Coordinates of C-alpha atoms and ligand atoms in Angstrom, one line a residue:
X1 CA 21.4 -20.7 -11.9
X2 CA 19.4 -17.1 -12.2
X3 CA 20.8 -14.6 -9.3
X4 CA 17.9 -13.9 -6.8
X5 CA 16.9 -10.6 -6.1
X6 CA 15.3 -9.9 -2.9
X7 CA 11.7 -8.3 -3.2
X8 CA 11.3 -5.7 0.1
X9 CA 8.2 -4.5 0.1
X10 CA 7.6 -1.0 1.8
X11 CA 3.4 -0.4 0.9
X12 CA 3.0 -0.6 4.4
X13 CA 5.5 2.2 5.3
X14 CA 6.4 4.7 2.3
X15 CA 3.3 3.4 0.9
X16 CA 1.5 4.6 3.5
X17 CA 2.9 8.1 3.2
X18 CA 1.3 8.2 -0.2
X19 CA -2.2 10.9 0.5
X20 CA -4.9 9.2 0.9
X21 CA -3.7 5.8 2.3
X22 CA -3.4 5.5 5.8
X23 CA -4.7 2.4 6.6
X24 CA -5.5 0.3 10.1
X25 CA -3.9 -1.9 12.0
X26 CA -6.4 -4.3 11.4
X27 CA -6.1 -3.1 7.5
X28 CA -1.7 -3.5 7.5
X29 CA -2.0 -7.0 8.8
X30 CA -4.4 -7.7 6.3
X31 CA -2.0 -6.7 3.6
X32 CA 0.9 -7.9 5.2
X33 CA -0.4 -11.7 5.2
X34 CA -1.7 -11.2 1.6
X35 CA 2.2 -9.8 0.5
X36 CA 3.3 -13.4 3.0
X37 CA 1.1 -15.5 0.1
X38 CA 2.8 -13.2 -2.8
X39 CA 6.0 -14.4 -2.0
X40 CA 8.0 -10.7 -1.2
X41 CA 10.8 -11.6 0.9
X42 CA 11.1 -9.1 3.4
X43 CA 7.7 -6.4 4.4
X44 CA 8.7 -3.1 5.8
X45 CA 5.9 -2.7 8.4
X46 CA 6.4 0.7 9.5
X47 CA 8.2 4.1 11.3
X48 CA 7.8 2.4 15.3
X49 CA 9.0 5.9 16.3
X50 CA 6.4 8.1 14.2
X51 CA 3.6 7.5 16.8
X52 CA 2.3 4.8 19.1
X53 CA 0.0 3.9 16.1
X54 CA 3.1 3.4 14.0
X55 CA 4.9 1.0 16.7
X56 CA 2.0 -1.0 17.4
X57 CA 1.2 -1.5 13.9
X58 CA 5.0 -2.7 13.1
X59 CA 4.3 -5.7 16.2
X60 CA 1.7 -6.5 15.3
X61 CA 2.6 -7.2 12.1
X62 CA 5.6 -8.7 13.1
X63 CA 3.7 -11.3 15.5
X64 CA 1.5 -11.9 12.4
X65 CA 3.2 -13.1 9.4
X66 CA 5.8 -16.4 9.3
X67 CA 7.4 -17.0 6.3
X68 CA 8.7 -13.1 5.9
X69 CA 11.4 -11.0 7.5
X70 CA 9.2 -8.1 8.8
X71 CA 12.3 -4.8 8.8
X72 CA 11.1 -1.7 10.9
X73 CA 12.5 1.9 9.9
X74 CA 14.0 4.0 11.9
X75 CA 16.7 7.0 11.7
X76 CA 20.4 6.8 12.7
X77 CA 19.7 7.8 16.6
X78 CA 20.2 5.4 18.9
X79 CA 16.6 6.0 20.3
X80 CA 14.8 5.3 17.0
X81 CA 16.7 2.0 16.5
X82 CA 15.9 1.1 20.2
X83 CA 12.2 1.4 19.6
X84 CA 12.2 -0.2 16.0
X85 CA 14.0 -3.4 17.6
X86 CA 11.4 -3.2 20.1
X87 CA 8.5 -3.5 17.1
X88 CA 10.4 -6.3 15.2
X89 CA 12.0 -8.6 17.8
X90 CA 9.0 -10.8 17.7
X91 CA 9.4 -11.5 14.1
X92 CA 10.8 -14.9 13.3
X93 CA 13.0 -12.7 11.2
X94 CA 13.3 -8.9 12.1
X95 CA 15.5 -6.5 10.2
X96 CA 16.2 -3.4 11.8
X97 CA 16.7 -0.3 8.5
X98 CA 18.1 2.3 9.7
X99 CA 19.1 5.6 7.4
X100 CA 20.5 9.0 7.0
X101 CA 21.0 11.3 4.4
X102 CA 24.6 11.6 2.4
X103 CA 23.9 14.0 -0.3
X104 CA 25.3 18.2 0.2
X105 CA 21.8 19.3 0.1
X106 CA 20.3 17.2 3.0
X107 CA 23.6 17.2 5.1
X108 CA 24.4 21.3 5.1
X109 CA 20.4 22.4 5.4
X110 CA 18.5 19.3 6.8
X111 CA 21.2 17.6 9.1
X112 CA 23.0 20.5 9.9
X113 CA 26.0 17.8 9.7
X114 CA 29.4 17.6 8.5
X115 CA 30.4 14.7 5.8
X116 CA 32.8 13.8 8.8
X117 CA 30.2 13.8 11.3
X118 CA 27.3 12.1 9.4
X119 CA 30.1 8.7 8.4
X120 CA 30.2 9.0 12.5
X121 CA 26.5 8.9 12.8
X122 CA 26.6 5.8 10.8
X123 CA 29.2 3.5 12.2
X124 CA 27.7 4.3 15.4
X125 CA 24.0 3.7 14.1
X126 CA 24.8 0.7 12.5
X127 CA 27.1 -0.7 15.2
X128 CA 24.4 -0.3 17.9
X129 CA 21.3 -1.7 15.2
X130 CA 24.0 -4.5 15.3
X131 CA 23.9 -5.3 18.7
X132 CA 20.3 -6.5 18.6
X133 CA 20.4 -8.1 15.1
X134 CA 22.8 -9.6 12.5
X135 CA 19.9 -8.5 10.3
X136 CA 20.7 -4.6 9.4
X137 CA 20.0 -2.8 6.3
X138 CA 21.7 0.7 6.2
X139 CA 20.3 3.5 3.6
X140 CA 22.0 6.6 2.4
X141 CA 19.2 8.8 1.8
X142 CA 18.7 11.0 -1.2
X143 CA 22.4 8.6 -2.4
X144 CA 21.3 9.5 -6.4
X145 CA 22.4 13.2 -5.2
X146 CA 24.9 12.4 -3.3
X147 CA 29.0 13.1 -4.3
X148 CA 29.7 9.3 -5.4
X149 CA 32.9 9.2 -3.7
X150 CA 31.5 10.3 -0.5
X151 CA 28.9 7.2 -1.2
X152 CA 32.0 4.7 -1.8
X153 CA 32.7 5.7 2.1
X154 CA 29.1 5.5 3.3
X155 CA 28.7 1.9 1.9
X156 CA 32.2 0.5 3.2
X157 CA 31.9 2.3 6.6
X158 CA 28.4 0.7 7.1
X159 CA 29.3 -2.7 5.9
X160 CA 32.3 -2.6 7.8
X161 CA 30.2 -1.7 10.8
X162 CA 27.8 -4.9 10.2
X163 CA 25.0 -3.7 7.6
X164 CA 23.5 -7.0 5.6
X165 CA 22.0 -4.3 3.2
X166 CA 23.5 -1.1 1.4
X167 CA 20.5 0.9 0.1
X168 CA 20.7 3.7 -2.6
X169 CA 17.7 5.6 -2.8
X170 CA 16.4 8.1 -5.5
X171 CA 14.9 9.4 -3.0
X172 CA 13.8 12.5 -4.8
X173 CA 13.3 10.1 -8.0
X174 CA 15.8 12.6 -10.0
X175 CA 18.0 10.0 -11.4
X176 CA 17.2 8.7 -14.7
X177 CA 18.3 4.6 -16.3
X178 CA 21.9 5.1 -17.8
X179 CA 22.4 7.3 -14.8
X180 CA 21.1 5.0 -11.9
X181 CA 22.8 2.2 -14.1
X182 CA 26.2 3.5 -14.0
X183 CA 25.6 4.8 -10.1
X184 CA 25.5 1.0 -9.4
X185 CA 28.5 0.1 -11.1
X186 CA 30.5 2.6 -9.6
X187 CA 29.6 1.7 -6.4
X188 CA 30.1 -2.5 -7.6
X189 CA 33.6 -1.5 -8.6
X190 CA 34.6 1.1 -6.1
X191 CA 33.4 -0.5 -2.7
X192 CA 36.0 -2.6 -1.4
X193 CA 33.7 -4.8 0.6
X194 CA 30.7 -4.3 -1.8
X195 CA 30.9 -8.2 -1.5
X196 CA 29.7 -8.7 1.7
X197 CA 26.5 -7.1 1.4
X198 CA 23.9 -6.6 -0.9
X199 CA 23.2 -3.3 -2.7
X200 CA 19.8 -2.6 -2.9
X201 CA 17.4 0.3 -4.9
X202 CA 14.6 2.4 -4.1
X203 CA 12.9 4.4 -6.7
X204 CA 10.5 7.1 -6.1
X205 CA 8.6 8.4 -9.8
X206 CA 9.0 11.7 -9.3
X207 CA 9.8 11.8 -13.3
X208 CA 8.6 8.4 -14.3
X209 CA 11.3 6.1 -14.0
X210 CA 11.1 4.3 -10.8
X211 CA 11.0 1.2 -12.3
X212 CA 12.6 1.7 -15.2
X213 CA 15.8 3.1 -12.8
X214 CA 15.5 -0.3 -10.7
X215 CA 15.3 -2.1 -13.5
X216 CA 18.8 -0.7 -14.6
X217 CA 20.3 -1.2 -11.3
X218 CA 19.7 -4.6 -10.9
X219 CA 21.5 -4.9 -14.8
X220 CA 24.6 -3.4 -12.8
X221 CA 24.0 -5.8 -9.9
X222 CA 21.3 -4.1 -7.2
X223 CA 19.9 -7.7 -5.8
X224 CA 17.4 -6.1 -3.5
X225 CA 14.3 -4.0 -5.2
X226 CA 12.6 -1.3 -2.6
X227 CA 8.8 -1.5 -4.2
X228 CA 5.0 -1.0 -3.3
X229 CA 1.6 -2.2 -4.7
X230 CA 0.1 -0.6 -7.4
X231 CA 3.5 2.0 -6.7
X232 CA 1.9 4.2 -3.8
X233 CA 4.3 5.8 -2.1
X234 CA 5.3 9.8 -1.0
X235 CA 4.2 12.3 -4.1
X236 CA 4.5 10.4 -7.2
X237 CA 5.1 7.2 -5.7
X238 CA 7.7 4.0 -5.6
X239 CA 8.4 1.5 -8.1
X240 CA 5.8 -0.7 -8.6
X241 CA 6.0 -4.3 -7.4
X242 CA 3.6 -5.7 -10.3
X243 CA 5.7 -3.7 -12.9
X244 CA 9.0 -4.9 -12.0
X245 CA 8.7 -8.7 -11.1
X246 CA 6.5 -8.8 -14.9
X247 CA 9.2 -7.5 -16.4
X248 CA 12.3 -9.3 -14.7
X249 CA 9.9 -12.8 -15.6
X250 CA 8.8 -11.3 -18.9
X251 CA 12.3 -10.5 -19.8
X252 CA 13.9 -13.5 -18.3
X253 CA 16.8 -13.9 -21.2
X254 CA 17.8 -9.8 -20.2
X255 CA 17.9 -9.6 -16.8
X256 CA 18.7 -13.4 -15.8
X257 CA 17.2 -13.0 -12.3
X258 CA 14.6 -14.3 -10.2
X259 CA 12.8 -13.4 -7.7
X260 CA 10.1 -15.4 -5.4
X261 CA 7.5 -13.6 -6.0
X262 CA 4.3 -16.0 -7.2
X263 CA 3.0 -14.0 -10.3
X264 CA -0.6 -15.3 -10.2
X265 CA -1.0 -13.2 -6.9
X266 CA -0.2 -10.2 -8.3
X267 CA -3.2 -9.0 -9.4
X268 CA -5.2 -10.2 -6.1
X269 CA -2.6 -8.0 -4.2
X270 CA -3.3 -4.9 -6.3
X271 CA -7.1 -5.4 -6.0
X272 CA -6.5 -6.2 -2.2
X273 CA -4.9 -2.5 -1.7
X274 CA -7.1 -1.0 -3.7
X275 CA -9.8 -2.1 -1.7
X276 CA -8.4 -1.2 1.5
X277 CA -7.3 1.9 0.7
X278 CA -10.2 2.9 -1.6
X279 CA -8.2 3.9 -4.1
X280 CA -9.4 2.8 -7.8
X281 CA -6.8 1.1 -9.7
X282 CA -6.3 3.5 -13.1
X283 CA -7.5 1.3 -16.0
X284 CA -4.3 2.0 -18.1
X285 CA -2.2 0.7 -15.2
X286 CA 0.4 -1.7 -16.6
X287 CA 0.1 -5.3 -15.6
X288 CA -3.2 -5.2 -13.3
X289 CA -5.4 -1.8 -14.9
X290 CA -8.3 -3.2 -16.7
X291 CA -7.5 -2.3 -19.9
X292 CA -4.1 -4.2 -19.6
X293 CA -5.7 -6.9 -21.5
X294 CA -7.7 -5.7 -23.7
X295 CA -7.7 -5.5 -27.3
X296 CA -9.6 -2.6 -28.9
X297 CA -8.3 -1.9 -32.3
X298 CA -9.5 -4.4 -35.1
X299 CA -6.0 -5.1 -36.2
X300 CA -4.9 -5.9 -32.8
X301 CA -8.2 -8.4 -32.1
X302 CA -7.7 -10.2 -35.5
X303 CA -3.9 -10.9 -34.7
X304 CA -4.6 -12.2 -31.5
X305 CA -7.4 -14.5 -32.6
X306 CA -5.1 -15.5 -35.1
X307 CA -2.6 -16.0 -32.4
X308 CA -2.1 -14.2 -29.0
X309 CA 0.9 -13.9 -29.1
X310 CA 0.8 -11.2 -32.0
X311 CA 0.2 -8.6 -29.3
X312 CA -0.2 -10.7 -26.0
X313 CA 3.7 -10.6 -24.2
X314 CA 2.3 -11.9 -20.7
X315 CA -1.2 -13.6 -19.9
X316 CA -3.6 -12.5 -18.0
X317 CA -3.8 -15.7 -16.2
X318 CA 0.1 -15.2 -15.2
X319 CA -0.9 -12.5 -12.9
X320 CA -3.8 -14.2 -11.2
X321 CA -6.6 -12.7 -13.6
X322 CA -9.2 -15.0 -14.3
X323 CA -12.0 -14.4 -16.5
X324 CA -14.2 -16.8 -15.1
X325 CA -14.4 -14.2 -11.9
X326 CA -18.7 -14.5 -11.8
X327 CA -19.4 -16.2 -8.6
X328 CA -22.0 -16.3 -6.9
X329 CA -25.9 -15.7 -7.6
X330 CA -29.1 -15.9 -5.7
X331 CA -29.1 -19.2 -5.6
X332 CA -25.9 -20.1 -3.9
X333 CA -25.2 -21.5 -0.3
X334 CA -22.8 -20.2 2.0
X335 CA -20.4 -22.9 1.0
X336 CA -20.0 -21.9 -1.8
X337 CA -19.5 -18.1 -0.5
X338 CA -16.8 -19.6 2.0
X339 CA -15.0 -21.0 -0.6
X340 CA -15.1 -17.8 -2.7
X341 CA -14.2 -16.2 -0.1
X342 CA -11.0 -18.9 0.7
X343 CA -10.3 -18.8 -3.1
X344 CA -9.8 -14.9 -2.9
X345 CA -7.4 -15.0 0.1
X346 CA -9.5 -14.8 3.4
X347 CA -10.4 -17.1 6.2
X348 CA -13.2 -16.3 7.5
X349 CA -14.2 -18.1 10.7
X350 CA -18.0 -19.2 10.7
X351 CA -20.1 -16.2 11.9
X352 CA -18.2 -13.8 9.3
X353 CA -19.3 -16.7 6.6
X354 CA -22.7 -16.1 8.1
X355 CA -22.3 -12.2 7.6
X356 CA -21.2 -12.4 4.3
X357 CA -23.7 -15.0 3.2
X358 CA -26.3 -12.3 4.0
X359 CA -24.3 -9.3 2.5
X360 CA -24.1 -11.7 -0.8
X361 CA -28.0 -12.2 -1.0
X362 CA -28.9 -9.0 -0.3
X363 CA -26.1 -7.5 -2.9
X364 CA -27.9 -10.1 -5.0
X365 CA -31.2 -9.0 -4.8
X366 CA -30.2 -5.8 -6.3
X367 CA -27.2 -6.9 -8.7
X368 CA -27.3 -9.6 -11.7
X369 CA -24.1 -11.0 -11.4
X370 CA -21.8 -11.0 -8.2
X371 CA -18.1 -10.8 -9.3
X372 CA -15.0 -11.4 -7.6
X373 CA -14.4 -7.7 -7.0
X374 CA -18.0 -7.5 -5.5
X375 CA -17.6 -10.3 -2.8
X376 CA -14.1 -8.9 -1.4
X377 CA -15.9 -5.1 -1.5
X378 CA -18.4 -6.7 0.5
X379 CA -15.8 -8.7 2.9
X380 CA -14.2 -5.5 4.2
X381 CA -18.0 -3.8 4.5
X382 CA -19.5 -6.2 6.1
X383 CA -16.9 -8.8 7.7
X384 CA -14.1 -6.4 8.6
X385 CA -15.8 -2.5 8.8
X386 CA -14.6 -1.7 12.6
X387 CA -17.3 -0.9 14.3
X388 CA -18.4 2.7 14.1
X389 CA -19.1 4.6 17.2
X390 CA -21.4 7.0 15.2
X391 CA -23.6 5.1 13.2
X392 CA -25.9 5.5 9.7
X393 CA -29.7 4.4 11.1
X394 CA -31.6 5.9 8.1
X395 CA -31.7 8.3 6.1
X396 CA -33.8 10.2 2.7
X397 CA -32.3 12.5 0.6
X398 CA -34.0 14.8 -1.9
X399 CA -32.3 15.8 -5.3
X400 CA -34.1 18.4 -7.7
X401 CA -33.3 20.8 -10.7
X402 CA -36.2 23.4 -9.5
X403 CA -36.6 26.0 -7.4
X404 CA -36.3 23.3 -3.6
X405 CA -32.8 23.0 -2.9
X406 CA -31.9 19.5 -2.5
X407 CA -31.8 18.3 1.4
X408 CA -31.6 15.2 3.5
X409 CA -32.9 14.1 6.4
X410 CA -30.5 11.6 8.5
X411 CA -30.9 9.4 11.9
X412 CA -27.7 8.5 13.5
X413 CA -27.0 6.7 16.3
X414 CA -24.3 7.6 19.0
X415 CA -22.7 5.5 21.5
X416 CA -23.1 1.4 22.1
X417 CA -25.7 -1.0 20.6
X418 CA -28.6 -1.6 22.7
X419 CA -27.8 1.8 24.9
X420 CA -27.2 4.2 21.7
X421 CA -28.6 7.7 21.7
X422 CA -30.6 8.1 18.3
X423 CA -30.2 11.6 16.3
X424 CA -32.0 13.1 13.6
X425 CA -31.8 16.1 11.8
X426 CA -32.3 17.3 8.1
X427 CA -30.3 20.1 6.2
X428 CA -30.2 21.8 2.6
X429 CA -27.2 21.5 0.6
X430 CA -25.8 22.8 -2.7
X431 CA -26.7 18.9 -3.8
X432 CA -27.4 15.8 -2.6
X433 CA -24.6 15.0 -1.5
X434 CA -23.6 18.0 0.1
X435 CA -27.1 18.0 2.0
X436 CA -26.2 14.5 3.8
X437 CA -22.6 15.6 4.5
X438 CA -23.9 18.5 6.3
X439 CA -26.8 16.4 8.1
X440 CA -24.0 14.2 9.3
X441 CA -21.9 16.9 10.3
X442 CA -24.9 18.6 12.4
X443 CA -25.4 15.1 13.9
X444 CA -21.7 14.8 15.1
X445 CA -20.9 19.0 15.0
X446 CA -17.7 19.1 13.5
X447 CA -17.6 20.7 10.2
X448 CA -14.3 19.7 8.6
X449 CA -12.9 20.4 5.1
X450 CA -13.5 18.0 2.7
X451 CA -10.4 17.4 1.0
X452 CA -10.8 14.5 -1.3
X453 CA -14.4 12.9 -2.8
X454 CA -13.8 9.9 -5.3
X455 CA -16.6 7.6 -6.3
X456 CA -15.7 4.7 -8.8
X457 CA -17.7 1.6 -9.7
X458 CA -16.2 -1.5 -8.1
X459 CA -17.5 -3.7 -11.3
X460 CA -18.9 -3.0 -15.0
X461 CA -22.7 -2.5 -15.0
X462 CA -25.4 0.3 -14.0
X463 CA -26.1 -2.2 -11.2
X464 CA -22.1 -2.2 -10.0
X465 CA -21.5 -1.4 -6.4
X466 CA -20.6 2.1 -6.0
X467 CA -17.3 2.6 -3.8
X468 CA -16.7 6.2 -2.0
X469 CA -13.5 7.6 -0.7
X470 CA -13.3 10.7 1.3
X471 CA -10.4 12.2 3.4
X472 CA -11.3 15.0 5.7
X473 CA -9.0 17.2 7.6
X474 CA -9.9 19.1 10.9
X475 CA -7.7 21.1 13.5
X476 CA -4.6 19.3 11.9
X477 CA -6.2 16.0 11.6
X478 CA -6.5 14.2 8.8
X479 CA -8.7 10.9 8.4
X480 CA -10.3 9.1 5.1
X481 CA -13.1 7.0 5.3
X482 CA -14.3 4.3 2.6
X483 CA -17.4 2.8 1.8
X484 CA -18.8 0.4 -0.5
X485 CA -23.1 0.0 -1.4
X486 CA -24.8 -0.3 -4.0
X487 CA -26.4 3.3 -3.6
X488 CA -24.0 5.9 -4.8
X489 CA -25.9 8.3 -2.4
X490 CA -25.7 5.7 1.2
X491 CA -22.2 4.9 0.0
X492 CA -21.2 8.7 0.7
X493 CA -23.0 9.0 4.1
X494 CA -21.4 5.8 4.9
X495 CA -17.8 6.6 3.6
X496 CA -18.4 10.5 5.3
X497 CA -19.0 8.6 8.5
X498 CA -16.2 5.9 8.5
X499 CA -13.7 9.2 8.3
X500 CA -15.3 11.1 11.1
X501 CA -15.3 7.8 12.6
X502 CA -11.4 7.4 12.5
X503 CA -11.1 11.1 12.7
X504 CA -12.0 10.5 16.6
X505 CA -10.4 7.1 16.7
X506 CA -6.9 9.6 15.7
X507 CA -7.7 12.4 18.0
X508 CA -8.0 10.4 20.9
X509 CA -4.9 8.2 20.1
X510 CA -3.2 11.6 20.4
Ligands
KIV601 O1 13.0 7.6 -0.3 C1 13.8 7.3 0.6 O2 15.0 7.7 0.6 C2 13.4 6.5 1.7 C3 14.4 6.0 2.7 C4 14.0 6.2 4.1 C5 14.7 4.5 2.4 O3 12.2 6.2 1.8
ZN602 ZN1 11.2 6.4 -0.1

């Protein structure tokens, strides 16, 4: 029988660190129960000690999901671990992940530590994560720099002292495949316990090769893969789930694992995060980008008419894309938009049916065909949107190539339904959508930098929904807000208002 290897899943925690990508608490338990159905085996929530946020995030998700070991992170100090166990303990199966950095660099000008005094800082670490859990994973950060002696010691002394887990980082994502390969086999040969846990990687793409990298470690014997969605992660990003469970299934006679990962809910996962996070998925992406698929050159379109698999490895079908994804038209009932809506991975209870029912037929009204990507853009705008505390009432805008600069004029409402305070106010801008940015911010009077403005098309089509990101940054604050509508221009108000929105929600949590 295929080795297993273990699928830990950290898009909720280095994931998050990726700009742009903070999400919600209601947002991570979303995700978390959509990576429960994709079969990952353990979900790194979060950093409990980072802030309150962080911590309440990690139980909640930890109360949320079943079938998943939910692992917390925290760094080798007694403290952290006491407030990660106190995130995970409700989990049916909470890992506690503790880490500290092994190689020169980190120890002399980060830690301040001696290679004496850091092995210390583990045994005790790991002994005490220990105490609450038989469930510890121990990682030696930056390891792909570290002296690989001095690594041999780290792993024994933290399996000796109870870790489940060895993890070996390329933290830095300097290590390149035969490298990372024969780092692994060292460490196989080398570690006289190496037995009695299992080695695991984590890959950041600094040059590339995250997955390639875990991809040769788990040829020397890594059995745990450290991966995100769609690979966001800090700077260039982590391995990618998608990329790495394709190719260990794809490749089946190679690497002669498994994992337990169901393949057909890859591509729902992908579109999932991107949704939430509002960040487009490129088209050349491998596995899940649209063009994945799809056949341009005539040579290429004749073979696989001829017979797919002339140029098709994997199906699109495999990863959970269907091409029947039209849904829903004018005509349909809101059975049939619950059962869409079950299909593509949310249970909605009967009054959020009845919201997106309406959000359907109105999309409809001004859209020919409703796809797949269209009814989840409209779950999280219209089912799951927290509820603003400044709020979009109306607003025209005014867009010209003479001598008027454009302007908009915006009414906003402050405070509860029913008691709100209604604003207006109009302002020029240097164009349309500068003018409504600067209505807005007259209406709320902060004027913060706007770091980031993406607008893609959630579908194909002139008609397709238009879906804004923004991330905003005031007095050391950052916040993005997302938006989806079928007018570019309401999209941005809407998007510019979610962030200002959360911008508040983070200033007061501080
Ligand atoms: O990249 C890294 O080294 C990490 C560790 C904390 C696992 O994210
Ligand atoms: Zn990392």
């Amino acid at each position: 029988m295929a080795d297993r290897v273990y699928v830990f899943d950290t898009t909720l925690r280095d994931g998050e660190q990726s700009p742009g990508a903070t999400m919600n608490q209601d947002e991570k338990i979303r995700m978390a129960h959509q990576l429960e159905t994709l079969g990952v085996d353990i979900i790194e929530a979060g950093f409990p000690i980072a802030s309150q946020g962080d911590f309440e995030a990690v139980q909640a998700i930890a109360r949320a999901v079943d079938s998943v070991q939910v692992a917390g992170l925290c760094r080798a100090v007694i403290g952290d671990i006491d407030r990660c166990w106190e995130a995970v303990q409700d989990a049916k199966n909470p890992r506690i992940h503790t880490f500290l950095a092994t190689s020169d660099i980190h120890m002399k000008h980060k830690l301040d530590k001696t290679p004496d005094e850091v092995i210390d800082m583990i045994q005790t670490a790991v002994s005490h994560a220990k105490q609450y859990t038989d469930n510890v994973e121990f990682s030696a950060e930056d390891a792909s720099r570290s002296d690989w002696d001095f690594l041999v010691k780290v792993t024994e002394v933290a399996i000796e002292a109870g870790a489940t887990v060895v993890n070996i980082p390329d933290t830095v994502g300097y290590s390149q495949p035969f490298e990372y390969y024969e780092l692994i086999k060292y460490l196989k040969d080398n570690v006289k316990n190496v037995d009695d846990a299992i080695l695991s990687v984590h890959c950041h793409n600094d040059l590339g090769c995250a997955v390639a990298n875990t991809l040769a470690a788990v040829t020397a014997g890594a059995r745990q893969v450290e991966c995100t969605v769609l690979g966001i992660g800090e700077r260039a990003g982590n391995a990618a789930l998608e990329d790495l469970v394709m190719a260990i299934n794809t490749r089946k006679e190679l690497y002669d694992v498994e994992t337990n990962v169901r393949t057909e809910q890859l591509y729902p996962s992908c579109r999932r995060l991107s949704q939430i996070i509002g960040m487009p998925i490129p088209p050349n992406k491998a596995i899940v980008g649209a063009n994945a698929f799809a056949h341009e050159s005539g040579i290429h379109q004749d073979g696989v008419i001829k017979n797919r698999l002339t140029y098709e490895i994997m199906t699109p079908d495999s990863i959970g894309r269907t091409s029947n994804d039209i849904v829903i038209g004018k005509h349909s009932g809101s059975h049939a938009v619950k059962n869409k809506a079950t299909e593509l991975g949310y249970e909605l209870e009967n009054d959020q049916i009845q919201v997106l029912f309406k959000a359907v037929k109105d999309l409809a009204d001004k859209k020919e065909q409703i796809y797949d990507e269209d009814v989840e853009a409209l779950i999280l705008e219209s089912v799951y949107r927290r509820k603003d505390r400044f709020r979009l009432v109306d607003m025209s805008v005014f867009s010209g190539t003479g001598d008027v600069p454009p302007h908009a004029a915006t009414v906003m409402e402050f405070g509860a339904k029913g008691a709100a305070e209604i604003k207006r106010t109009s302002c020029f801008g240097e164009g349309s959508i500068d003018a409504v940015f600067q209505s807005i911010y007259s209406l709320i009077g902060v004027v913060p930098r706007l770091e980031v403005y993406s607008v893609n098309a959630v579908t194909e089509g002139a008609d397709a929904l238009a879906s804004v990101a923004v991330r905003i940054a005031h007095n050391g604050t950052k916040a993005v807000g997302r938006a989806n509508d079928a007018d570019v221009v309401k999209a941005s108000a809407l998007a510019m208002i979610n962030a200002l929105n959360r911008m508040e929600k983070a200033k007061e949590e501080r």
